[in-house]
Coordinates of C-alpha atoms in Angstrom, one line a residue:
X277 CA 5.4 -11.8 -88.6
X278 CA 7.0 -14.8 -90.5
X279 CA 7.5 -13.1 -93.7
X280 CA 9.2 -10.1 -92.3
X281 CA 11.3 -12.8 -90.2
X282 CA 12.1 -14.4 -93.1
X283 CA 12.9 -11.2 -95.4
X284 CA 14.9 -10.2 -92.3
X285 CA 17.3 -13.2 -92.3
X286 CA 17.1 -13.4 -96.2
X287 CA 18.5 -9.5 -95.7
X288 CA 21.1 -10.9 -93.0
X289 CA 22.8 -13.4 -95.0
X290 CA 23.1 -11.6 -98.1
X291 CA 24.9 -8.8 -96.5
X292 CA 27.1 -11.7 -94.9
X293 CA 27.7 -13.3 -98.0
X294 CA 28.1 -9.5 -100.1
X295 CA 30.8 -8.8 -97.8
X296 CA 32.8 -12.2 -97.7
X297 CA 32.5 -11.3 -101.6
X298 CA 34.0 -7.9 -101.4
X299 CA 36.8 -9.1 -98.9
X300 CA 37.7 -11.9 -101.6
X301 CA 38.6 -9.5 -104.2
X302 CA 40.0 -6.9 -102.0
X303 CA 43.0 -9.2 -100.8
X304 CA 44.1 -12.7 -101.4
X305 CA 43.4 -15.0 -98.3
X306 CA 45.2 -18.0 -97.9
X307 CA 43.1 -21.4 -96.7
X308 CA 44.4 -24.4 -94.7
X309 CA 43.7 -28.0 -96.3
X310 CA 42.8 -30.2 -93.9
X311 CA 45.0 -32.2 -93.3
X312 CA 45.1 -36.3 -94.2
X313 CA 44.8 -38.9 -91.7
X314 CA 44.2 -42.6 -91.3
X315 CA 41.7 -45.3 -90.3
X316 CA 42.6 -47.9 -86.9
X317 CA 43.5 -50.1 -90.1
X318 CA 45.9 -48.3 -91.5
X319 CA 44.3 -47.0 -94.6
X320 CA 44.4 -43.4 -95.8
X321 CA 42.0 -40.8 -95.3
X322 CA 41.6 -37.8 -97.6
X323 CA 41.3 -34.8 -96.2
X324 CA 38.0 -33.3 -96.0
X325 CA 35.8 -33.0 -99.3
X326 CA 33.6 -30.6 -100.1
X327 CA 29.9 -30.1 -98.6
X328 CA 28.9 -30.5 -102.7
X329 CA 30.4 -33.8 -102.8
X330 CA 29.6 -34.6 -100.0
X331 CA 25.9 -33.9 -100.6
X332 CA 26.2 -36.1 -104.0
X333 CA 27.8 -39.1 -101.4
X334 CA 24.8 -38.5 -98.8
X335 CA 21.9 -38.5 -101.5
X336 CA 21.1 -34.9 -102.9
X337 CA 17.5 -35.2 -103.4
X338 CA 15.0 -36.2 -100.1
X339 CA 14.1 -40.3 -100.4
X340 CA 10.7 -40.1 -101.7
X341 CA 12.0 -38.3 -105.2
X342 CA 13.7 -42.1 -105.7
X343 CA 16.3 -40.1 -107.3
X344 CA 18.6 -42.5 -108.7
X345 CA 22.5 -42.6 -107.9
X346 CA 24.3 -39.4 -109.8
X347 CA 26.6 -41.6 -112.4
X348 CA 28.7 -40.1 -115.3
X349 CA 28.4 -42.0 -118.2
X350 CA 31.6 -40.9 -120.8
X351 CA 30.7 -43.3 -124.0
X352 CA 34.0 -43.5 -125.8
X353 CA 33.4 -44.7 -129.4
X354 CA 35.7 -47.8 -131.3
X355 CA 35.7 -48.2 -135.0
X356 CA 34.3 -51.6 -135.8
X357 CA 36.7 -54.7 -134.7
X358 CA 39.5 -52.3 -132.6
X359 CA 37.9 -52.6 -129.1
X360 CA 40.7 -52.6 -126.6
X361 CA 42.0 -55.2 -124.9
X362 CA 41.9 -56.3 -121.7
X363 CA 45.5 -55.7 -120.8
X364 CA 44.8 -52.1 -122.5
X365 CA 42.4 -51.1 -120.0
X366 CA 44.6 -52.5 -117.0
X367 CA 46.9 -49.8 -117.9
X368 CA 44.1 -47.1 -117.9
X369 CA 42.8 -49.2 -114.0
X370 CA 46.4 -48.8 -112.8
X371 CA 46.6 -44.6 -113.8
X372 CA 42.9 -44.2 -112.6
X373 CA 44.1 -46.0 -108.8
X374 CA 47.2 -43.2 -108.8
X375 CA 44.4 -40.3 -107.9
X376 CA 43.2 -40.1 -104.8
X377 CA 39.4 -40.2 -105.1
X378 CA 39.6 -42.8 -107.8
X379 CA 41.0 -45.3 -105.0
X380 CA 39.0 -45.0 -102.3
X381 CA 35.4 -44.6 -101.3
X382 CA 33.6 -41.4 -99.5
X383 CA 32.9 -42.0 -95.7
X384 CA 31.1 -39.6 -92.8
X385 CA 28.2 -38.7 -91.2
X386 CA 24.7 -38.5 -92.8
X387 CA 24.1 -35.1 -92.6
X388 CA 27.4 -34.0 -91.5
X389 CA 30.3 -32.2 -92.8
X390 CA 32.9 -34.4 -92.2
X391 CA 33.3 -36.0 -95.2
X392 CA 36.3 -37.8 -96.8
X393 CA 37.6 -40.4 -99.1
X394 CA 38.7 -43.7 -97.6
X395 CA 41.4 -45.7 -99.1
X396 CA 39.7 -49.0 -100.1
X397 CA 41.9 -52.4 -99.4
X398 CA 43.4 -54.4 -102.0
X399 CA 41.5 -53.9 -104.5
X400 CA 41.5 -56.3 -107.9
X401 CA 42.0 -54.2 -110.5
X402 CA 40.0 -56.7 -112.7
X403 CA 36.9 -55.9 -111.0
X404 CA 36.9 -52.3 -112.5
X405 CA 36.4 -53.8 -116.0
X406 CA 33.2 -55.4 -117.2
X407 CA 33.1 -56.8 -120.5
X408 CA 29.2 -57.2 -121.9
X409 CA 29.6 -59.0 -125.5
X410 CA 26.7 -58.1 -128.2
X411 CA 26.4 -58.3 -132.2
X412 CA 24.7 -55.6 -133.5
X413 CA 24.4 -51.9 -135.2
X414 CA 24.1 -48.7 -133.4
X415 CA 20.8 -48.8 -132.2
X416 CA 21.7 -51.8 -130.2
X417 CA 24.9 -50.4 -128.9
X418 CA 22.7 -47.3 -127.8
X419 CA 20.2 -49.9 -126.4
X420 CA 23.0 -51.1 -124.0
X421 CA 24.3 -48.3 -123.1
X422 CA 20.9 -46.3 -121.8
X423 CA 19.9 -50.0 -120.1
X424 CA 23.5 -49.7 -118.3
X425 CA 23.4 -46.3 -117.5
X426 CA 22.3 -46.4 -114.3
X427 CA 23.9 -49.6 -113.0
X428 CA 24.3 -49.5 -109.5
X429 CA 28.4 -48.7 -108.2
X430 CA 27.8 -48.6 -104.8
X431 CA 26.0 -52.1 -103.1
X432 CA 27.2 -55.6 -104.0
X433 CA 30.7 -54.5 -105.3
X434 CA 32.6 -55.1 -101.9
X435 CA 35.6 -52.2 -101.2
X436 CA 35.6 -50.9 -105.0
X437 CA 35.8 -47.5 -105.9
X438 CA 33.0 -45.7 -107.5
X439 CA 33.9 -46.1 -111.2
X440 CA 33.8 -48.5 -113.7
X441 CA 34.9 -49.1 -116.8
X442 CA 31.4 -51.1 -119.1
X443 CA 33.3 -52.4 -122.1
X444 CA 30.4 -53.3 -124.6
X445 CA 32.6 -55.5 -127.0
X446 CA 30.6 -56.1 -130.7
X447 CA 31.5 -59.1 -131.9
X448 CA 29.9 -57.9 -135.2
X449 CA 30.8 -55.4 -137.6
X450 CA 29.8 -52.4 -135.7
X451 CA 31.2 -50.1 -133.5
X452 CA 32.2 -51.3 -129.8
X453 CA 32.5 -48.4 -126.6
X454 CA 33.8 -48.3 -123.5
X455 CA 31.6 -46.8 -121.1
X456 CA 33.8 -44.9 -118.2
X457 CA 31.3 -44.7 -115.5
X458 CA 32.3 -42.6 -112.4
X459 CA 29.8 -40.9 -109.5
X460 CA 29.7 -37.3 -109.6
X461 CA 30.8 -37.0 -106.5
X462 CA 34.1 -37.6 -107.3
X463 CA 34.6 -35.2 -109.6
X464 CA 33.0 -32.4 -111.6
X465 CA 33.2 -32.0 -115.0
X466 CA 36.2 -30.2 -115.3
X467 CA 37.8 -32.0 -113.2
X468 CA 37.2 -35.1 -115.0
X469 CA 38.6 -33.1 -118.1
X470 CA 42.0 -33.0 -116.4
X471 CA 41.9 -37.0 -115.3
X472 CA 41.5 -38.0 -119.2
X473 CA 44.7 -35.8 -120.0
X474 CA 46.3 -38.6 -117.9
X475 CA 44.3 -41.2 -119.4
X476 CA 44.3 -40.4 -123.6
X477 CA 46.9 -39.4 -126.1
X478 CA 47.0 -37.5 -129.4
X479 CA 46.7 -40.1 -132.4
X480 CA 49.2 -38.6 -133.9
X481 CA 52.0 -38.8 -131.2
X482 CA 52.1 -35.0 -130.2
X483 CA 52.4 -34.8 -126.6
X484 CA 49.1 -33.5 -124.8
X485 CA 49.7 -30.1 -122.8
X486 CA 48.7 -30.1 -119.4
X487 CA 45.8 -28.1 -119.0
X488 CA 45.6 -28.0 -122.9
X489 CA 42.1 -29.3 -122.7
X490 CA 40.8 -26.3 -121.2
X491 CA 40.3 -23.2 -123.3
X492 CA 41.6 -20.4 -121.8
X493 CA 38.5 -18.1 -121.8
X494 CA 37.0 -20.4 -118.7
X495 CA 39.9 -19.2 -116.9
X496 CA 38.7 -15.6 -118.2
X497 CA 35.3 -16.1 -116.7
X498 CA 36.4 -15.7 -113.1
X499 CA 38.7 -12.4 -113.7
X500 CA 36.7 -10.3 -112.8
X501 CA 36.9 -6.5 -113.6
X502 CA 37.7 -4.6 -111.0
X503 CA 35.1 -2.4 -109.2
X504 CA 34.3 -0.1 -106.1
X505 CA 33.7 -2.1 -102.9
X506 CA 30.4 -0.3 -102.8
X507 CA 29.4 -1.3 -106.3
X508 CA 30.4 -5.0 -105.7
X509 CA 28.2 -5.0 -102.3
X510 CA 25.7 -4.1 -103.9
X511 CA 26.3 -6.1 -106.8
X512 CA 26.8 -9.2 -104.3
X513 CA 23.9 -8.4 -102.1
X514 CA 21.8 -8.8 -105.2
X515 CA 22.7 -11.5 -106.2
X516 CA 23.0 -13.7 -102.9
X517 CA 19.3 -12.3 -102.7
X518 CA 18.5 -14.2 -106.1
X519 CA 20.1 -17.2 -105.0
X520 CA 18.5 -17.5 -101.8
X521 CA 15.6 -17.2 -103.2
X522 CA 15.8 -19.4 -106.1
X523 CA 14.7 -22.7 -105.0
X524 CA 11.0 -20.9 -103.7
X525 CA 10.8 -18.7 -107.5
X526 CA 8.0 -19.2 -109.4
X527 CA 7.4 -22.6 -111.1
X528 CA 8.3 -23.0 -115.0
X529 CA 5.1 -22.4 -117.0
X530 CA 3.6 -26.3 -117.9
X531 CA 4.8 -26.4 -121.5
X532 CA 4.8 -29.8 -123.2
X533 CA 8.2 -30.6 -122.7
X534 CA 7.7 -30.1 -119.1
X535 CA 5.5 -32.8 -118.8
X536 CA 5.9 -34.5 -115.7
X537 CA 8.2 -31.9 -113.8
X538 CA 6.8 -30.4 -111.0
X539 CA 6.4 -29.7 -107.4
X540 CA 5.3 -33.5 -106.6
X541 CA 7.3 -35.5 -109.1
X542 CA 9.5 -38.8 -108.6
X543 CA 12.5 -39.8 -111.0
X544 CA 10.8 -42.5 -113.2
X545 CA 13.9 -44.3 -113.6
X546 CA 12.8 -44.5 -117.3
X547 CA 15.6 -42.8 -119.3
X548 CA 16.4 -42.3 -122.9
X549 CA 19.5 -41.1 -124.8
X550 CA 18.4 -39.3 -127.7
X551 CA 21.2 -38.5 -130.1
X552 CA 21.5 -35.0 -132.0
X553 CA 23.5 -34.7 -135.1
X554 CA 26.9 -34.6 -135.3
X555 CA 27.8 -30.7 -136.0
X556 CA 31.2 -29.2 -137.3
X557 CA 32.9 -26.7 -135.0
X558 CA 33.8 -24.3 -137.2
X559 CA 30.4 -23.9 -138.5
X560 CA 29.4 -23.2 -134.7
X561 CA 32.6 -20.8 -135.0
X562 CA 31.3 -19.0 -138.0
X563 CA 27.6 -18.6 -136.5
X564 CA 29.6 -16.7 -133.9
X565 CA 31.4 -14.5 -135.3
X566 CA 28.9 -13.6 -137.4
X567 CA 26.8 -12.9 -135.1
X568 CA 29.1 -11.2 -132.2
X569 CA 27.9 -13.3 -129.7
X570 CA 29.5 -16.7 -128.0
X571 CA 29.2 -20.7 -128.9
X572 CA 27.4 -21.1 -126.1
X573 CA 24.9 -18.7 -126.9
X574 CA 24.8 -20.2 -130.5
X575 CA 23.8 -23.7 -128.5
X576 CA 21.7 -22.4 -126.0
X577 CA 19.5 -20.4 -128.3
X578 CA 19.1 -23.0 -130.8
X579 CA 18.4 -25.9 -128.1
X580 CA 15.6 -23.2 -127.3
X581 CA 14.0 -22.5 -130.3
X582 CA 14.2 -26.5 -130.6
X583 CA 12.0 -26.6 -127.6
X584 CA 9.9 -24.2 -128.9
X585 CA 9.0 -26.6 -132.0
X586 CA 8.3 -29.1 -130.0
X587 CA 5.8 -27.4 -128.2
X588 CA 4.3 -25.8 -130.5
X589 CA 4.3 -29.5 -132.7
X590 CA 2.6 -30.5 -129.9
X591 CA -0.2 -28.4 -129.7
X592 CA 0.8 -26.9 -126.2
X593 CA -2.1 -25.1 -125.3
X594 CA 0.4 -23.1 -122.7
X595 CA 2.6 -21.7 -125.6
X596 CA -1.1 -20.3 -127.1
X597 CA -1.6 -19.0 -123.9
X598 CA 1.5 -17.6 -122.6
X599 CA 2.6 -16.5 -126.0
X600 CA 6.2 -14.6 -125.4
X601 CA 5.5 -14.3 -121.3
X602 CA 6.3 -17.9 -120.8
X603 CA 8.7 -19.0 -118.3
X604 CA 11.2 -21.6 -118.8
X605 CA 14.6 -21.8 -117.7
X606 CA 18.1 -23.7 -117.5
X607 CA 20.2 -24.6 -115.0
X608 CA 23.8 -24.4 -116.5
X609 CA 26.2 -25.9 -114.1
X610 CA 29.2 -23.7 -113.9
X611 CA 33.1 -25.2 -112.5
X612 CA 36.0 -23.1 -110.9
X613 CA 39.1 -24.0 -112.6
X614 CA 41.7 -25.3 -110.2
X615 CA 45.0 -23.8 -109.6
X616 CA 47.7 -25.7 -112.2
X617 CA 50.1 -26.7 -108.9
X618 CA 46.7 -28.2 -107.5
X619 CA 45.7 -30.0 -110.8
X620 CA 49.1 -31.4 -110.4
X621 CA 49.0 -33.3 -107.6
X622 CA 46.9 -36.3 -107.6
X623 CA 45.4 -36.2 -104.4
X624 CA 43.7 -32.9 -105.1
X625 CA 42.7 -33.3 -109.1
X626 CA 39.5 -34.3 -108.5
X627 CA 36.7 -32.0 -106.6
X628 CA 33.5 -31.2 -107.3
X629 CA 34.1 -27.2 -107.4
X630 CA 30.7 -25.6 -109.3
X631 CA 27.5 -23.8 -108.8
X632 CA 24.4 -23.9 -110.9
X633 CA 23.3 -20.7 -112.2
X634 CA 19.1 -19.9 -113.6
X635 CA 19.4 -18.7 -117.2
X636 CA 15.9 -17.7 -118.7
X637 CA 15.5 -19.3 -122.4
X638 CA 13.2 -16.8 -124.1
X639 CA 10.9 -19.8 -125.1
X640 CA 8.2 -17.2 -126.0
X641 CA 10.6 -15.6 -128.4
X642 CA 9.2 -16.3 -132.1
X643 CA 12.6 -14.8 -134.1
X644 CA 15.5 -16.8 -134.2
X645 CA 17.5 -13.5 -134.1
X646 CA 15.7 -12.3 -131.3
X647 CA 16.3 -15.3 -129.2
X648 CA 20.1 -15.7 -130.2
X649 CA 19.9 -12.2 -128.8
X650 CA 18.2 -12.5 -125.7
X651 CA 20.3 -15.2 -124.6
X652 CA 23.1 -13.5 -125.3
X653 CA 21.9 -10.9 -123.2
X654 CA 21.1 -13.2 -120.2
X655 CA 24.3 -15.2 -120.4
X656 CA 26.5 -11.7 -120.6
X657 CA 24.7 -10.2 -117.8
X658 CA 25.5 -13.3 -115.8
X659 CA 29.0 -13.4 -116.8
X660 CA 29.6 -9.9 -115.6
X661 CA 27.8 -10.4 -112.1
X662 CA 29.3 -12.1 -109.1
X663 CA 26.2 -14.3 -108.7
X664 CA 28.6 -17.4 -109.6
X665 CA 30.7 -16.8 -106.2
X666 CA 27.7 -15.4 -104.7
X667 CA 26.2 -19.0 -105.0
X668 CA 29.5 -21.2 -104.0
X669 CA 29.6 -19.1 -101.3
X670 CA 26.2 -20.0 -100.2
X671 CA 26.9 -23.6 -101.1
X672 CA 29.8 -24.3 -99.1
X673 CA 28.1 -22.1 -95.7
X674 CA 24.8 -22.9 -95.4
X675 CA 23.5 -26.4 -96.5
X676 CA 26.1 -27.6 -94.3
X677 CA 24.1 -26.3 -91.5
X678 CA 21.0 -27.1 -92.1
X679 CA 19.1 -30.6 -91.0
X680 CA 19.6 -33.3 -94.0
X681 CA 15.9 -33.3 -94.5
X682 CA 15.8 -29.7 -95.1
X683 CA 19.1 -29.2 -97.1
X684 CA 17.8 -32.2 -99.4
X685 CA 14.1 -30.5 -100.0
X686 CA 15.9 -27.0 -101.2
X687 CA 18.3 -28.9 -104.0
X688 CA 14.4 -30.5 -105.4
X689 CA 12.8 -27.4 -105.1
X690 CA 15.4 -25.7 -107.1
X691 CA 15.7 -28.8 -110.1
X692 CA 11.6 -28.8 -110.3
X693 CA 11.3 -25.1 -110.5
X694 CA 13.6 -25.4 -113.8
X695 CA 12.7 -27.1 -116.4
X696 CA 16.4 -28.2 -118.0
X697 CA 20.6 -28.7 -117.1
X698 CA 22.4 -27.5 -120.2
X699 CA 25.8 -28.4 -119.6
X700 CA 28.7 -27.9 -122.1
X701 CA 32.2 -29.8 -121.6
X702 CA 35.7 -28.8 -123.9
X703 CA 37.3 -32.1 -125.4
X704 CA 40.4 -32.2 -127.1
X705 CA 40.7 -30.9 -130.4
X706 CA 42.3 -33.8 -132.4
X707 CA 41.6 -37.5 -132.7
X708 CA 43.0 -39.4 -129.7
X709 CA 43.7 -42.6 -128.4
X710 CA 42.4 -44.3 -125.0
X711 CA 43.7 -47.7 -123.8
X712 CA 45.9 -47.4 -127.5
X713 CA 43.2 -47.6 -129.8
X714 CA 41.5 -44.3 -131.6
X715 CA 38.3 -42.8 -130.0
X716 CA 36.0 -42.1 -133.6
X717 CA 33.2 -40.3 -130.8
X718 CA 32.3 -39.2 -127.3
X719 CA 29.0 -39.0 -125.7
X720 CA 28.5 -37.5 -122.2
X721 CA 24.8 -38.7 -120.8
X722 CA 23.6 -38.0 -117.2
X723 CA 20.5 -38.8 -115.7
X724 CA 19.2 -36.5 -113.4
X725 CA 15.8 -35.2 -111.9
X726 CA 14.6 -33.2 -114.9
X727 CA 15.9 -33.4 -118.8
X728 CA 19.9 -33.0 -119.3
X729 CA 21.4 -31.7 -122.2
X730 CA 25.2 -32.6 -122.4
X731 CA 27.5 -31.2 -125.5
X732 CA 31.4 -32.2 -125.9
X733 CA 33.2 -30.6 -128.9
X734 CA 35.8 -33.4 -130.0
X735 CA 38.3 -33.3 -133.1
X736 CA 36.5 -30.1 -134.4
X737 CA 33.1 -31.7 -134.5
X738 CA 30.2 -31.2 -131.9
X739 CA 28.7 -34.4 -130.1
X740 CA 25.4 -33.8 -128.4
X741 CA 22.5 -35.6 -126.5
X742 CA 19.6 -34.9 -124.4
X743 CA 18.7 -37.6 -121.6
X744 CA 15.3 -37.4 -120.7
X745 CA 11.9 -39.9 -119.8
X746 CA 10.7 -40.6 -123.4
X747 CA 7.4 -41.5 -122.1
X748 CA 6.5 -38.2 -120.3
X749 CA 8.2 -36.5 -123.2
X750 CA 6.5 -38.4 -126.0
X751 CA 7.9 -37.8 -129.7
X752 CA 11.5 -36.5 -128.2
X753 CA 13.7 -37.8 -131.1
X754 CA 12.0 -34.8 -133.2
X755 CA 13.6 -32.2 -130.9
X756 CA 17.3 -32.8 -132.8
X757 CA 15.7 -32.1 -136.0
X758 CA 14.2 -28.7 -134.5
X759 CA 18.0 -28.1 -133.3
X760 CA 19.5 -28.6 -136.8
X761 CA 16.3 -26.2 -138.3
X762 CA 16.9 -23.6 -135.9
X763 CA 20.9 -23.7 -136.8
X764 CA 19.6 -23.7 -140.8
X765 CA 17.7 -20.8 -139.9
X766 CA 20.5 -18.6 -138.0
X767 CA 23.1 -19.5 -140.9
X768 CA 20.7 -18.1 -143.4
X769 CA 20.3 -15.1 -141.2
X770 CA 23.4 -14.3 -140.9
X771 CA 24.7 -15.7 -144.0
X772 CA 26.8 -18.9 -142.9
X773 CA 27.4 -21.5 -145.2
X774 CA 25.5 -24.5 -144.1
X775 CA 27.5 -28.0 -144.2
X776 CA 25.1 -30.9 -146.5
X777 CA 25.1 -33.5 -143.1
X778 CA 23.4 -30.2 -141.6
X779 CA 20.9 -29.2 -144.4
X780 CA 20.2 -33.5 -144.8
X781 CA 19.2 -33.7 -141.1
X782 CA 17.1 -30.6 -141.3
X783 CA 14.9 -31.6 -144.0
X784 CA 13.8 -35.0 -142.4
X785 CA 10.2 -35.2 -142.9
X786 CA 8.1 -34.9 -139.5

């Protein structure tokens, strides 16, 4: 009686969802933006945010996870003795205060859906900077940083926003960073993409297009080919069945790198940063082309036969088992691009505007070329299906409606079903300056629930970490030397010249 209740109303809302779907690409339908407001006090109210940011304000994961608060942590490298100055970053505070989001706070009802950001009162701009002074080489800059990374931005600040700036100023020889440290809830990552065109320069003076840092093909992901309205209903009906269903699919097999993911498991708040190898683009470039495929595939399928090496380094009895039948799968978060007359206009810049969609890995693949393939393959057929709207759609209707408790338990179920977030962020493609001095590197790191990988291609080279709990994943700083074998292996496959830091990296002795 309950299951055919529940394939019933499973039935009923995809078709609901299938044919807002259809509707969307058969005509344009214009939305009405809530409008702004203000507190008793005077202050400004935004207008209403999103259920997804929302959710991030609220606490996306139920209590007893002890999720920790979602921070993005953008490390922006110095060369050794040019850390900016203090009046340097006042003039990246005072730009940061002009958007909307980055000068308030988010306030509503646990639970509900009327979220918005409140303007927060006088605020000292000083207090957005915090200077931590150290003497040391990289390993203790990277020391900080992880140790920092999930400083709290919300209790004990007073009325701040929920960003920071950490400068970690070496009074060594070494490098120095500046860690920009901003709640997801704010803004997604492509969002935050658009904020740093206001905040960094070229190096060499030529003026940065707006919208420049965004490649055109993500704009090409959402044009959809056109099709019949009953193809797309069935197409959408499909799909919104997937999504539904995705947070009670079938756990990830318990591979080795999986250790400590699962249907019971709390966030450790034990986190390390491991650090892959600096990669050229074009070589990336030239791996694609000669393969015909994408440079996220090139990443992906790589990152998965990385995975595989680990396992199989150590002696995961699953992997013997399983052999090509095992199941292990991303989530690759996904953004909307916003309209350039929305981008524009400060108080609308930031959102959090994306979905996460389920991409298998082919971990049981043994062929490099037959992975690079088969994630190809997944990644296309996702690109061509509507299961990206199909999800936002079911995003922004039905958590909102559902009891907190409830709502919070599906987001868990759907991180501890997969076993990895592989997200992949453009950067600009020259040397640039932030605050006036010249960024030499970038690191993106996130901590979440399960591992995170998190690549950002700046001045034609690819930066690249994977944040994950070293003790449940012992032996983790072997997995970027897996990477750099499994991109050796593809370039001889498809005979690509392989660059020497490459090659180096790939012969490090296990």
């Amino acid at each position: 009686m309950i299951d055919r209740f529940v394939i019933y109303t499973l039935c009923t809302v995809s078709a609901y969802t299938a044919y807002r779907i259809m509707r969307k690409y058969s005509k344009k339908r214009n939305k009405k933006l809530n409008a702004p407001s203000q507190t008793k006090d005077g202050r400004r109210l935004s207008r209403r945010i999103s259920f997804t940011s929302a959710s991030m304000a609220m606490g996306a994961f139920p209590p007893q996870s002890n999720m920790a608060q979602p921070i993005i942590n953008g490390v922006l490298y110095f060369a050794p003795n040019d850390c900016p100055s203090d009046d340097e970053l006042m003039e990246v505070v005072r730009t940061m205060l002009q958007f909307e989001r980055c000068a308030g706070v988010p306030v509503g009802t646990m639970g509900g859906n009327d979220w918005r950001f409140r303007e927060c009162s006088d605020v000292n701009e000083g207090s957005l900077v915090r200077v931590l002074e150290f003497e040391g080489g990289e390993e203790e800059l990277l020391r900080l940083v992880e140790e920092h990374m999930q400083d709290d931005l919300r209790e004990g600040r007073g009325d701040l926003p929920w960003w920071e700036l950490l400068v970690l100023k070496n009074a060594g020889n070494g490098r120095s960073a500046v860690v920009f440290r901003i709640e997801h809830c704010l803004a997604d990552g492509l969002s935050l993409v658009t904020l740093f065109e206001s905040l960094v320069s070229y190096a060499d003076g030529s003026p940065m297009e707006e919208g420049g840092l965004i490649p055109s093909s993500m704009n090409r992901k959402f044009q959809q080919k056109k099709a019949g309205r009953l193809s797309l209903f069935y197409k959408s009906l499909k799909s919104t069945l997937k999504v539904l269903t995705l947070p009670s699919s079938k756990f990830d097999d318990g591979v080795a790198f999986r250790n400590g993911i699962g249907g019971d498991m709390c966030y450790s708040g034990k986190r390390k940063a491991v650090i892959f190898n600096t990669v050229s683009l074009d070589f990336i470039k030239s791996l694609k082309n000669a393969a015909g495929v994408s440079i996220n595939d090139v990443f992906l399928a790589c990152f998965s036969q990385a995975v595989r090496d680990y396992n199989l380094h150590e002696n995961c009895p699953v992997m013997k088992s399983k052999g090509k039948n095992v199941q292990f799968r991303a989530l690759m978060p996904l953004a909307f691009p916003r309209p350039r007359e929305e981008a524009r206009d400060r108080s609308l810049t930031l959102r959090n505007k994306w979905v996460f969609v389920s991409s298998k890995m082919g971990l049981g693949i043994e062929n490099i070329v037959d992975r690079l393939r088969y994630v190809n393959n997944e990644l296309t057929k996702q690109k061509k299906s509507p299961e990206a709207f199909c999800q936002l759609k079911v995003q922004e209707s039905i958590p909102p409606k559902l009891p907190l408790k409830l709502a919070r338990q599906t987001v868990y179920d759907l991180f501890t079903r997969h076993s990895v977030v592989f997200a992949n962020v453009p950067g600009p493609p020259k040397e640039c300056t932030f605050a006036r001095r010249s960024v030499v590197e970038v690191q993106i790191l996130f901590n979440n629930l399960i591992p995170q990988v998190e690549i950002l291609s700046y001045m034609d080279r690819v930066f690249m970490n994977l944040v994950l709990d070293s003790e449940a994943v012992p032996h983790c700083e072997l997995i970027p030397i897996f990477f750099s074998r499994a991109l050796v292996s593809l370039a001889k496959e498809f005979k690509v010249d392989v660059p020497a830091n490459v090659s180096e990296h790939a012969e490090k002795v296990i």
